[in-house]
Amino acid sequence: TPGIVRSFAAEDPRIRLIEQQNTGTAGARNRGFAEADGELISILDNDDLWLPRYLERVSEALAEAPFAGLCHTDAWILDDTTGRIHRKTAVEWAEPRPPVMAADRLRTELMRGNFILASSVTVTREAFEAAGPFNTSKTFRGSDDWDLWLRIAEAGFGAVRPPGVLAVYRERPDSVSRDHVLMMRSALAVATEA
């Protein structure tokens, strides 16, 4: 992979290869956020996908909602084992929530559970700097994103979700989210901190 990225970087000055020791998902995201120089910072995990117009649509949604510190989108769920897309999207599987939420409502909804897929999120630099980085503690592994969304709401920022499906979440049997014991422990850590 580094060789492929280097070849793209040689052709396009917007692309940079950043290498570091494995610091886990939270550490890698923190490094990415630190290296980013834009006002909007998007998350895309290595196994997930954005659909065409993702960046355009989330940028527009955030421009129209100045109170929002993050934008998240609906996503198709791809079963990596079978290669099939679920009939229901991520939003359809979750309890219905409004597409626009002020900070108080966002925090209330997040306290009921994490309904935001990390690979569907774009965060404003202002919200990220106000909330602080992803928590790299091992006790937050698997829920470090949920913890950040809560801190963004605590810092006074809401969220917006543009209509339509703009991402694909790959459901894999070996993903961290499939480790139910780990997820329960990290969720307890987040709930205790909140």
PDB file of N, CA and C in Angstrom, residues 103-181:
ATOM      1  N   ALA A 103     -27.071  20.997  19.799  1.00  0.00           N
ATOM      2  CA  ALA A 103     -26.145  20.306  20.706  1.00  0.00           C
ATOM      3  C   ALA A 103     -26.862  19.525  21.798  1.00  0.00           C
ATOM      4  N   ASP A 104     -27.864  20.120  22.448  1.00  0.00           N
ATOM      5  CA  ASP A 104     -28.561  19.429  23.537  1.00  0.00           C
ATOM      6  C   ASP A 104     -29.251  18.166  23.058  1.00  0.00           C
ATOM      7  N   ARG A 105     -29.929  18.253  21.924  1.00  0.00           N
ATOM      8  CA  ARG A 105     -30.628  17.077  21.376  1.00  0.00           C
ATOM      9  C   ARG A 105     -29.614  16.025  20.936  1.00  0.00           C
ATOM     10  N   LEU A 106     -28.520  16.454  20.325  1.00  0.00           N
ATOM     11  CA  LEU A 106     -27.488  15.512  19.901  1.00  0.00           C
ATOM     12  C   LEU A 106     -26.949  14.746  21.100  1.00  0.00           C
ATOM     13  N   ARG A 107     -26.645  15.452  22.175  1.00  0.00           N
ATOM     14  CA  ARG A 107     -26.117  14.789  23.375  1.00  0.00           C
ATOM     15  C   ARG A 107     -27.136  13.807  23.935  1.00  0.00           C
ATOM     16  N   THR A 108     -28.395  14.204  24.018  1.00  0.00           N
ATOM     17  CA  THR A 108     -29.440  13.319  24.531  1.00  0.00           C
ATOM     18  C   THR A 108     -29.544  12.055  23.693  1.00  0.00           C
ATOM     19  N   GLU A 109     -29.573  12.218  22.381  1.00  0.00           N
ATOM     20  CA  GLU A 109     -29.682  11.055  21.492  1.00  0.00           C
ATOM     21  C   GLU A 109     -28.447  10.158  21.590  1.00  0.00           C
ATOM     22  N   LEU A 110     -27.265  10.771  21.698  1.00  0.00           N
ATOM     23  CA  LEU A 110     -26.035   9.978  21.811  1.00  0.00           C
ATOM     24  C   LEU A 110     -25.950   9.244  23.138  1.00  0.00           C
ATOM     25  N   MET A 111     -26.536   9.776  24.185  1.00  0.00           N
ATOM     26  CA  MET A 111     -26.529   9.080  25.474  1.00  0.00           C
ATOM     27  C   MET A 111     -27.347   7.791  25.408  1.00  0.00           C
ATOM     28  N   ARG A 112     -28.239   7.688  24.453  1.00  0.00           N
ATOM     29  CA  ARG A 112     -29.026   6.471  24.264  1.00  0.00           C
ATOM     30  C   ARG A 112     -28.235   5.427  23.478  1.00  0.00           C
ATOM     31  N   GLY A 113     -27.151   5.839  22.828  1.00  0.00           N
ATOM     32  CA  GLY A 113     -26.312   4.923  22.056  1.00  0.00           C
ATOM     33  C   GLY A 113     -25.703   5.626  20.864  1.00  0.00           C
ATOM     34  N   ASN A 114     -24.625   5.060  20.362  1.00  0.00           N
ATOM     35  CA  ASN A 114     -23.941   5.655  19.214  1.00  0.00           C
ATOM     36  C   ASN A 114     -24.638   5.240  17.927  1.00  0.00           C
ATOM     37  N   PHE A 115     -25.233   6.170  17.249  1.00  0.00           N
ATOM     38  CA  PHE A 115     -25.939   5.915  15.992  1.00  0.00           C
ATOM     39  C   PHE A 115     -25.196   6.509  14.799  1.00  0.00           C
ATOM     40  N   ILE A 116     -23.992   7.038  15.031  1.00  0.00           N
ATOM     41  CA  ILE A 116     -23.226   7.705  13.972  1.00  0.00           C
ATOM     42  C   ILE A 116     -22.062   6.823  13.547  1.00  0.00           C
ATOM     43  N   LEU A 117     -22.023   6.467  12.267  1.00  0.00           N
ATOM     44  CA  LEU A 117     -20.921   5.671  11.725  1.00  0.00           C
ATOM     45  C   LEU A 117     -19.724   6.577  11.454  1.00  0.00           C
ATOM     46  N   ALA A 118     -18.582   6.231  12.000  1.00  0.00           N
ATOM     47  CA  ALA A 118     -17.393   7.092  11.885  1.00  0.00           C
ATOM     48  C   ALA A 118     -17.036   7.401  10.433  1.00  0.00           C
ATOM     49  N   SER A 119     -17.113   6.429   9.553  1.00  0.00           N
ATOM     50  CA  SER A 119     -16.730   6.659   8.156  1.00  0.00           C
ATOM     51  C   SER A 119     -17.718   7.528   7.396  1.00  0.00           C
ATOM     52  N   SER A 120     -18.805   7.917   8.060  1.00  0.00           N
ATOM     53  CA  SER A 120     -19.765   8.807   7.413  1.00  0.00           C
ATOM     54  C   SER A 120     -19.651  10.230   7.951  1.00  0.00           C
ATOM     55  N   VAL A 121     -18.615  10.494   8.764  1.00  0.00           N
ATOM     56  CA  VAL A 121     -18.521  11.765   9.491  1.00  0.00           C
ATOM     57  C   VAL A 121     -17.512  12.730   8.870  1.00  0.00           C
ATOM     58  N   THR A 122     -17.923  13.983   8.820  1.00  0.00           N
ATOM     59  CA  THR A 122     -17.025  15.103   8.566  1.00  0.00           C
ATOM     60  C   THR A 122     -17.199  16.056   9.743  1.00  0.00           C
ATOM     61  N   VAL A 123     -16.085  16.456  10.332  1.00  0.00           N
ATOM     62  CA  VAL A 123     -16.071  17.308  11.520  1.00  0.00           C
ATOM     63  C   VAL A 123     -15.483  18.665  11.151  1.00  0.00           C
ATOM     64  N   THR A 124     -16.008  19.712  11.758  1.00  0.00           N
ATOM     65  CA  THR A 124     -15.388  21.022  11.559  1.00  0.00           C
ATOM     66  C   THR A 124     -14.144  21.107  12.444  1.00  0.00           C
ATOM     67  N   ARG A 125     -13.148  21.801  11.968  1.00  0.00           N
ATOM     68  CA  ARG A 125     -11.937  21.979  12.768  1.00  0.00           C
ATOM     69  C   ARG A 125     -12.274  22.648  14.105  1.00  0.00           C
ATOM     70  N   GLU A 126     -13.168  23.633  14.073  1.00  0.00           N
ATOM     71  CA  GLU A 126     -13.546  24.340  15.294  1.00  0.00           C
ATOM     72  C   GLU A 126     -14.118  23.375  16.338  1.00  0.00           C
ATOM     73  N   ALA A 127     -15.001  22.468  15.919  1.00  0.00           N
ATOM     74  CA  ALA A 127     -15.597  21.510  16.856  1.00  0.00           C
ATOM     75  C   ALA A 127     -14.558  20.542  17.391  1.00  0.00           C
ATOM     76  N   PHE A 128     -13.679  20.060  16.515  1.00  0.00           N
ATOM     77  CA  PHE A 128     -12.658  19.108  16.949  1.00  0.00           C
ATOM     78  C   PHE A 128     -11.708  19.756  17.949  1.00  0.00           C
ATOM     79  N   GLU A 129     -11.292  20.974  17.673  1.00  0.00           N
ATOM     80  CA  GLU A 129     -10.385  21.661  18.595  1.00  0.00           C
ATOM     81  C   GLU A 129     -11.067  21.961  19.935  1.00  0.00           C
ATOM     82  N   ALA A 130     -12.356  22.269  19.912  1.00  0.00           N
ATOM     83  CA  ALA A 130     -13.087  22.526  21.153  1.00  0.00           C
ATOM     84  C   ALA A 130     -13.277  21.250  21.972  1.00  0.00           C
ATOM     85  N   ALA A 131     -13.509  20.128  21.293  1.00  0.00           N
ATOM     86  CA  ALA A 131     -13.780  18.859  21.982  1.00  0.00           C
ATOM     87  C   ALA A 131     -12.514  18.135  22.403  1.00  0.00           C
ATOM     88  N   GLY A 132     -11.444  18.341  21.671  1.00  0.00           N
ATOM     89  CA  GLY A 132     -10.200  17.619  21.951  1.00  0.00           C
ATOM     90  C   GLY A 132     -10.107  16.365  21.106  1.00  0.00           C
ATOM     91  N   PRO A 133      -8.956  15.707  21.133  1.00  0.00           N
ATOM     92  CA  PRO A 133      -8.705  14.567  20.241  1.00  0.00           C
ATOM     93  C   PRO A 133      -9.468  13.309  20.650  1.00  0.00           C
ATOM     94  N   PHE A 134      -9.403  12.308  19.786  1.00  0.00           N
ATOM     95  CA  PHE A 134      -9.938  10.988  20.113  1.00  0.00           C
ATOM     96  C   PHE A 134      -9.204  10.467  21.341  1.00  0.00           C
ATOM     97  N   ASN A 135      -9.901   9.802  22.225  1.00  0.00           N
ATOM     98  CA  ASN A 135      -9.303   9.228  23.423  1.00  0.00           C
ATOM     99  C   ASN A 135      -8.570   7.942  23.031  1.00  0.00           C
ATOM    100  N   THR A 136      -7.272   7.903  23.251  1.00  0.00           N
ATOM    101  CA  THR A 136      -6.458   6.756  22.841  1.00  0.00           C
ATOM    102  C   THR A 136      -6.340   5.680  23.924  1.00  0.00           C
ATOM    103  N   SER A 137      -7.019   5.859  25.053  1.00  0.00           N
ATOM    104  CA  SER A 137      -6.986   4.853  26.112  1.00  0.00           C
ATOM    105  C   SER A 137      -7.567   3.541  25.598  1.00  0.00           C
ATOM    106  N   LYS A 138      -6.949   2.439  25.963  1.00  0.00           N
ATOM    107  CA  LYS A 138      -7.440   1.131  25.524  1.00  0.00           C
ATOM    108  C   LYS A 138      -8.853   0.857  26.019  1.00  0.00           C
ATOM    109  N   THR A 139      -9.247   1.471  27.133  1.00  0.00           N
ATOM    110  CA  THR A 139     -10.604   1.242  27.640  1.00  0.00           C
ATOM    111  C   THR A 139     -11.660   1.857  26.731  1.00  0.00           C
ATOM    112  N   PHE A 140     -11.263   2.775  25.838  1.00  0.00           N
ATOM    113  CA  PHE A 140     -12.197   3.398  24.910  1.00  0.00           C
ATOM    114  C   PHE A 140     -12.146   2.755  23.524  1.00  0.00           C
ATOM    115  N   ARG A 141     -11.298   1.749  23.349  1.00  0.00           N
ATOM    116  CA  ARG A 141     -11.161   1.106  22.040  1.00  0.00           C
ATOM    117  C   ARG A 141     -12.509   0.548  21.579  1.00  0.00           C
ATOM    118  N   GLY A 142     -12.928   0.958  20.409  1.00  0.00           N
ATOM    119  CA  GLY A 142     -14.213   0.551  19.869  1.00  0.00           C
ATOM    120  C   GLY A 142     -15.296   1.602  20.053  1.00  0.00           C
ATOM    121  N   SER A 143     -15.109   2.487  21.026  1.00  0.00           N
ATOM    122  CA  SER A 143     -16.098   3.544  21.282  1.00  0.00           C
ATOM    123  C   SER A 143     -15.463   4.927  21.329  1.00  0.00           C
ATOM    124  N   ASP A 144     -14.210   5.027  20.878  1.00  0.00           N
ATOM    125  CA  ASP A 144     -13.531   6.330  20.909  1.00  0.00           C
ATOM    126  C   ASP A 144     -14.245   7.355  20.039  1.00  0.00           C
ATOM    127  N   ASP A 145     -14.901   6.899  18.966  1.00  0.00           N
ATOM    128  CA  ASP A 145     -15.651   7.832  18.125  1.00  0.00           C
ATOM    129  C   ASP A 145     -16.885   8.347  18.869  1.00  0.00           C
ATOM    130  N   TRP A 146     -17.611   7.459  19.521  1.00  0.00           N
ATOM    131  CA  TRP A 146     -18.799   7.843  20.281  1.00  0.00           C
ATOM    132  C   TRP A 146     -18.427   8.871  21.351  1.00  0.00           C
ATOM    133  N   ASP A 147     -17.310   8.628  22.026  1.00  0.00           N
ATOM    134  CA  ASP A 147     -16.819   9.567  23.034  1.00  0.00           C
ATOM    135  C   ASP A 147     -16.581  10.953  22.422  1.00  0.00           C
ATOM    136  N   LEU A 148     -15.976  11.002  21.238  1.00  0.00           N
ATOM    137  CA  LEU A 148     -15.731  12.303  20.604  1.00  0.00           C
ATOM    138  C   LEU A 148     -17.036  12.980  20.212  1.00  0.00           C
ATOM    139  N   TRP A 149     -17.989  12.238  19.664  1.00  0.00           N
ATOM    140  CA  TRP A 149     -19.263  12.859  19.277  1.00  0.00           C
ATOM    141  C   TRP A 149     -19.932  13.481  20.510  1.00  0.00           C
ATOM    142  N   LEU A 150     -19.884  12.776  21.644  1.00  0.00           N
ATOM    143  CA  LEU A 150     -20.453  13.312  22.883  1.00  0.00           C
ATOM    144  C   LEU A 150     -19.739  14.593  23.315  1.00  0.00           C
ATOM    145  N   ARG A 151     -18.411  14.595  23.214  1.00  0.00           N
ATOM    146  CA  ARG A 151     -17.663  15.794  23.611  1.00  0.00           C
ATOM    147  C   ARG A 151     -17.918  16.959  22.662  1.00  0.00           C
ATOM    148  N   ILE A 152     -18.165  16.671  21.385  1.00  0.00           N
ATOM    149  CA  ILE A 152     -18.522  17.730  20.434  1.00  0.00           C
ATOM    150  C   ILE A 152     -19.852  18.351  20.848  1.00  0.00           C
ATOM    151  N   ALA A 153     -20.817  17.509  21.228  1.00  0.00           N
ATOM    152  CA  ALA A 153     -22.107  18.025  21.699  1.00  0.00           C
ATOM    153  C   ALA A 153     -21.930  18.817  22.995  1.00  0.00           C
ATOM    154  N   GLU A 154     -21.101  18.303  23.896  1.00  0.00           N
ATOM    155  CA  GLU A 154     -20.831  19.005  25.162  1.00  0.00           C
ATOM    156  C   GLU A 154     -20.206  20.378  24.913  1.00  0.00           C
ATOM    157  N   ALA A 155     -19.418  20.488  23.854  1.00  0.00           N
ATOM    158  CA  ALA A 155     -18.769  21.761  23.517  1.00  0.00           C
ATOM    159  C   ALA A 155     -19.742  22.734  22.849  1.00  0.00           C
ATOM    160  N   GLY A 156     -21.004  22.303  22.669  1.00  0.00           N
ATOM    161  CA  GLY A 156     -22.019  23.207  22.139  1.00  0.00           C
ATOM    162  C   GLY A 156     -22.295  23.099  20.654  1.00  0.00           C
ATOM    163  N   PHE A 157     -21.831  22.038  20.024  1.00  0.00           N
ATOM    164  CA  PHE A 157     -22.032  21.864  18.579  1.00  0.00           C
ATOM    165  C   PHE A 157     -23.090  20.806  18.314  1.00  0.00           C
ATOM    166  N   GLY A 158     -23.920  21.038  17.323  1.00  0.00           N
ATOM    167  CA  GLY A 158     -24.929  20.083  16.911  1.00  0.00           C
ATOM    168  C   GLY A 158     -24.437  19.237  15.747  1.00  0.00           C
ATOM    169  N   ALA A 159     -25.403  18.565  15.111  1.00  0.00           N
ATOM    170  CA  ALA A 159     -25.074  17.688  13.983  1.00  0.00           C
ATOM    171  C   ALA A 159     -26.138  17.822  12.904  1.00  0.00           C
ATOM    172  N   VAL A 160     -25.740  17.496  11.706  1.00  0.00           N
ATOM    173  CA  VAL A 160     -26.644  17.524  10.559  1.00  0.00           C
ATOM    174  C   VAL A 160     -26.391  16.274   9.719  1.00  0.00           C
ATOM    175  N   ARG A 161     -27.471  15.747   9.118  1.00  0.00           N
ATOM    176  CA  ARG A 161     -27.373  14.585   8.232  1.00  0.00           C
ATOM    177  C   ARG A 161     -28.096  14.904   6.929  1.00  0.00           C
ATOM    178  N   PRO A 162     -27.367  15.059   5.831  1.00  0.00           N
ATOM    179  CA  PRO A 162     -28.036  15.347   4.562  1.00  0.00           C
ATOM    180  C   PRO A 162     -28.864  14.142   4.107  1.00  0.00           C
ATOM    181  N   PRO A 163     -29.876  14.370   3.281  1.00  0.00           N
ATOM    182  CA  PRO A 163     -30.706  13.252   2.816  1.00  0.00           C
ATOM    183  C   PRO A 163     -29.926  12.316   1.898  1.00  0.00           C
ATOM    184  N   GLY A 164     -30.379  11.092   1.845  1.00  0.00           N
ATOM    185  CA  GLY A 164     -29.792  10.113   0.947  1.00  0.00           C
ATOM    186  C   GLY A 164     -28.657   9.324   1.582  1.00  0.00           C
ATOM    187  N   VAL A 165     -28.212   8.330   0.853  1.00  0.00           N
ATOM    188  CA  VAL A 165     -27.119   7.456   1.283  1.00  0.00           C
ATOM    189  C   VAL A 165     -25.839   7.926   0.604  1.00  0.00           C
ATOM    190  N   LEU A 166     -24.795   8.183   1.411  1.00  0.00           N
ATOM    191  CA  LEU A 166     -23.555   8.718   0.848  1.00  0.00           C
ATOM    192  C   LEU A 166     -22.326   7.905   1.227  1.00  0.00           C
ATOM    193  N   ALA A 167     -22.517   6.780   1.937  1.00  0.00           N
ATOM    194  CA  ALA A 167     -21.369   5.975   2.356  1.00  0.00           C
ATOM    195  C   ALA A 167     -21.743   4.494   2.325  1.00  0.00           C
ATOM    196  N   VAL A 168     -20.711   3.657   2.411  1.00  0.00           N
ATOM    197  CA  VAL A 168     -20.894   2.212   2.515  1.00  0.00           C
ATOM    198  C   VAL A 168     -20.061   1.731   3.689  1.00  0.00           C
ATOM    199  N   TYR A 169     -20.736   1.105   4.652  1.00  0.00           N
ATOM    200  CA  TYR A 169     -20.077   0.552   5.833  1.00  0.00           C
ATOM    201  C   TYR A 169     -19.900  -0.947   5.615  1.00  0.00           C
ATOM    202  N   ARG A 170     -18.652  -1.389   5.688  1.00  0.00           N
ATOM    203  CA  ARG A 170     -18.356  -2.807   5.459  1.00  0.00           C
ATOM    204  C   ARG A 170     -18.443  -3.555   6.784  1.00  0.00           C
ATOM    205  N   GLU A 171     -19.359  -4.501   6.852  1.00  0.00           N
ATOM    206  CA  GLU A 171     -19.563  -5.332   8.038  1.00  0.00           C
ATOM    207  C   GLU A 171     -18.722  -6.593   7.883  1.00  0.00           C
ATOM    208  N   ARG A 172     -17.694  -6.703   8.729  1.00  0.00           N
ATOM    209  CA  ARG A 172     -16.765  -7.846   8.621  1.00  0.00           C
ATOM    210  C   ARG A 172     -16.832  -8.682   9.893  1.00  0.00           C
ATOM    211  N   PRO A 173     -16.651  -9.996   9.772  1.00  0.00           N
ATOM    212  CA  PRO A 173     -16.703 -10.844  10.972  1.00  0.00           C
ATOM    213  C   PRO A 173     -15.566 -10.576  11.952  1.00  0.00           C
ATOM    214  N   ASP A 174     -14.443 -10.028  11.493  1.00  0.00           N
ATOM    215  CA  ASP A 174     -13.297  -9.791  12.376  1.00  0.00           C
ATOM    216  C   ASP A 174     -13.169  -8.338  12.827  1.00  0.00           C
ATOM    217  N   SER A 175     -14.196  -7.516  12.603  1.00  0.00           N
ATOM    218  CA  SER A 175     -14.091  -6.108  12.982  1.00  0.00           C
ATOM    219  C   SER A 175     -14.243  -5.951  14.495  1.00  0.00           C
ATOM    220  N   VAL A 176     -13.699  -4.864  15.006  1.00  0.00           N
ATOM    221  CA  VAL A 176     -13.761  -4.575  16.439  1.00  0.00           C
ATOM    222  C   VAL A 176     -15.211  -4.536  16.913  1.00  0.00           C
ATOM    223  N   SER A 177     -16.102  -3.986  16.104  1.00  0.00           N
ATOM    224  CA  SER A 177     -17.507  -3.854  16.516  1.00  0.00           C
ATOM    225  C   SER A 177     -18.195  -5.201  16.698  1.00  0.00           C
ATOM    226  N   ARG A 178     -17.612  -6.275  16.196  1.00  0.00           N
ATOM    227  CA  ARG A 178     -18.164  -7.627  16.377  1.00  0.00           C
ATOM    228  C   ARG A 178     -17.727  -8.255  17.698  1.00  0.00           C
ATOM    229  N   ASP A 179     -16.757  -7.634  18.368  1.00  0.00           N
ATOM    230  CA  ASP A 179     -16.303  -8.120  19.675  1.00  0.00           C
ATOM    231  C   ASP A 179     -17.228  -7.506  20.726  1.00  0.00           C
ATOM    232  N   HIS A 180     -18.302  -8.218  21.051  1.00  0.00           N
ATOM    233  CA  HIS A 180     -19.349  -7.664  21.905  1.00  0.00           C
ATOM    234  C   HIS A 180     -18.877  -7.360  23.321  1.00  0.00           C
ATOM    235  N   VAL A 181     -17.982  -8.160  23.859  1.00  0.00           N
ATOM    236  CA  VAL A 181     -17.464  -7.901  25.205  1.00  0.00           C
ATOM    237  C   VAL A 181     -16.652  -6.605  25.200  1.00  0.00           C
TER     238      VAL A 181
END
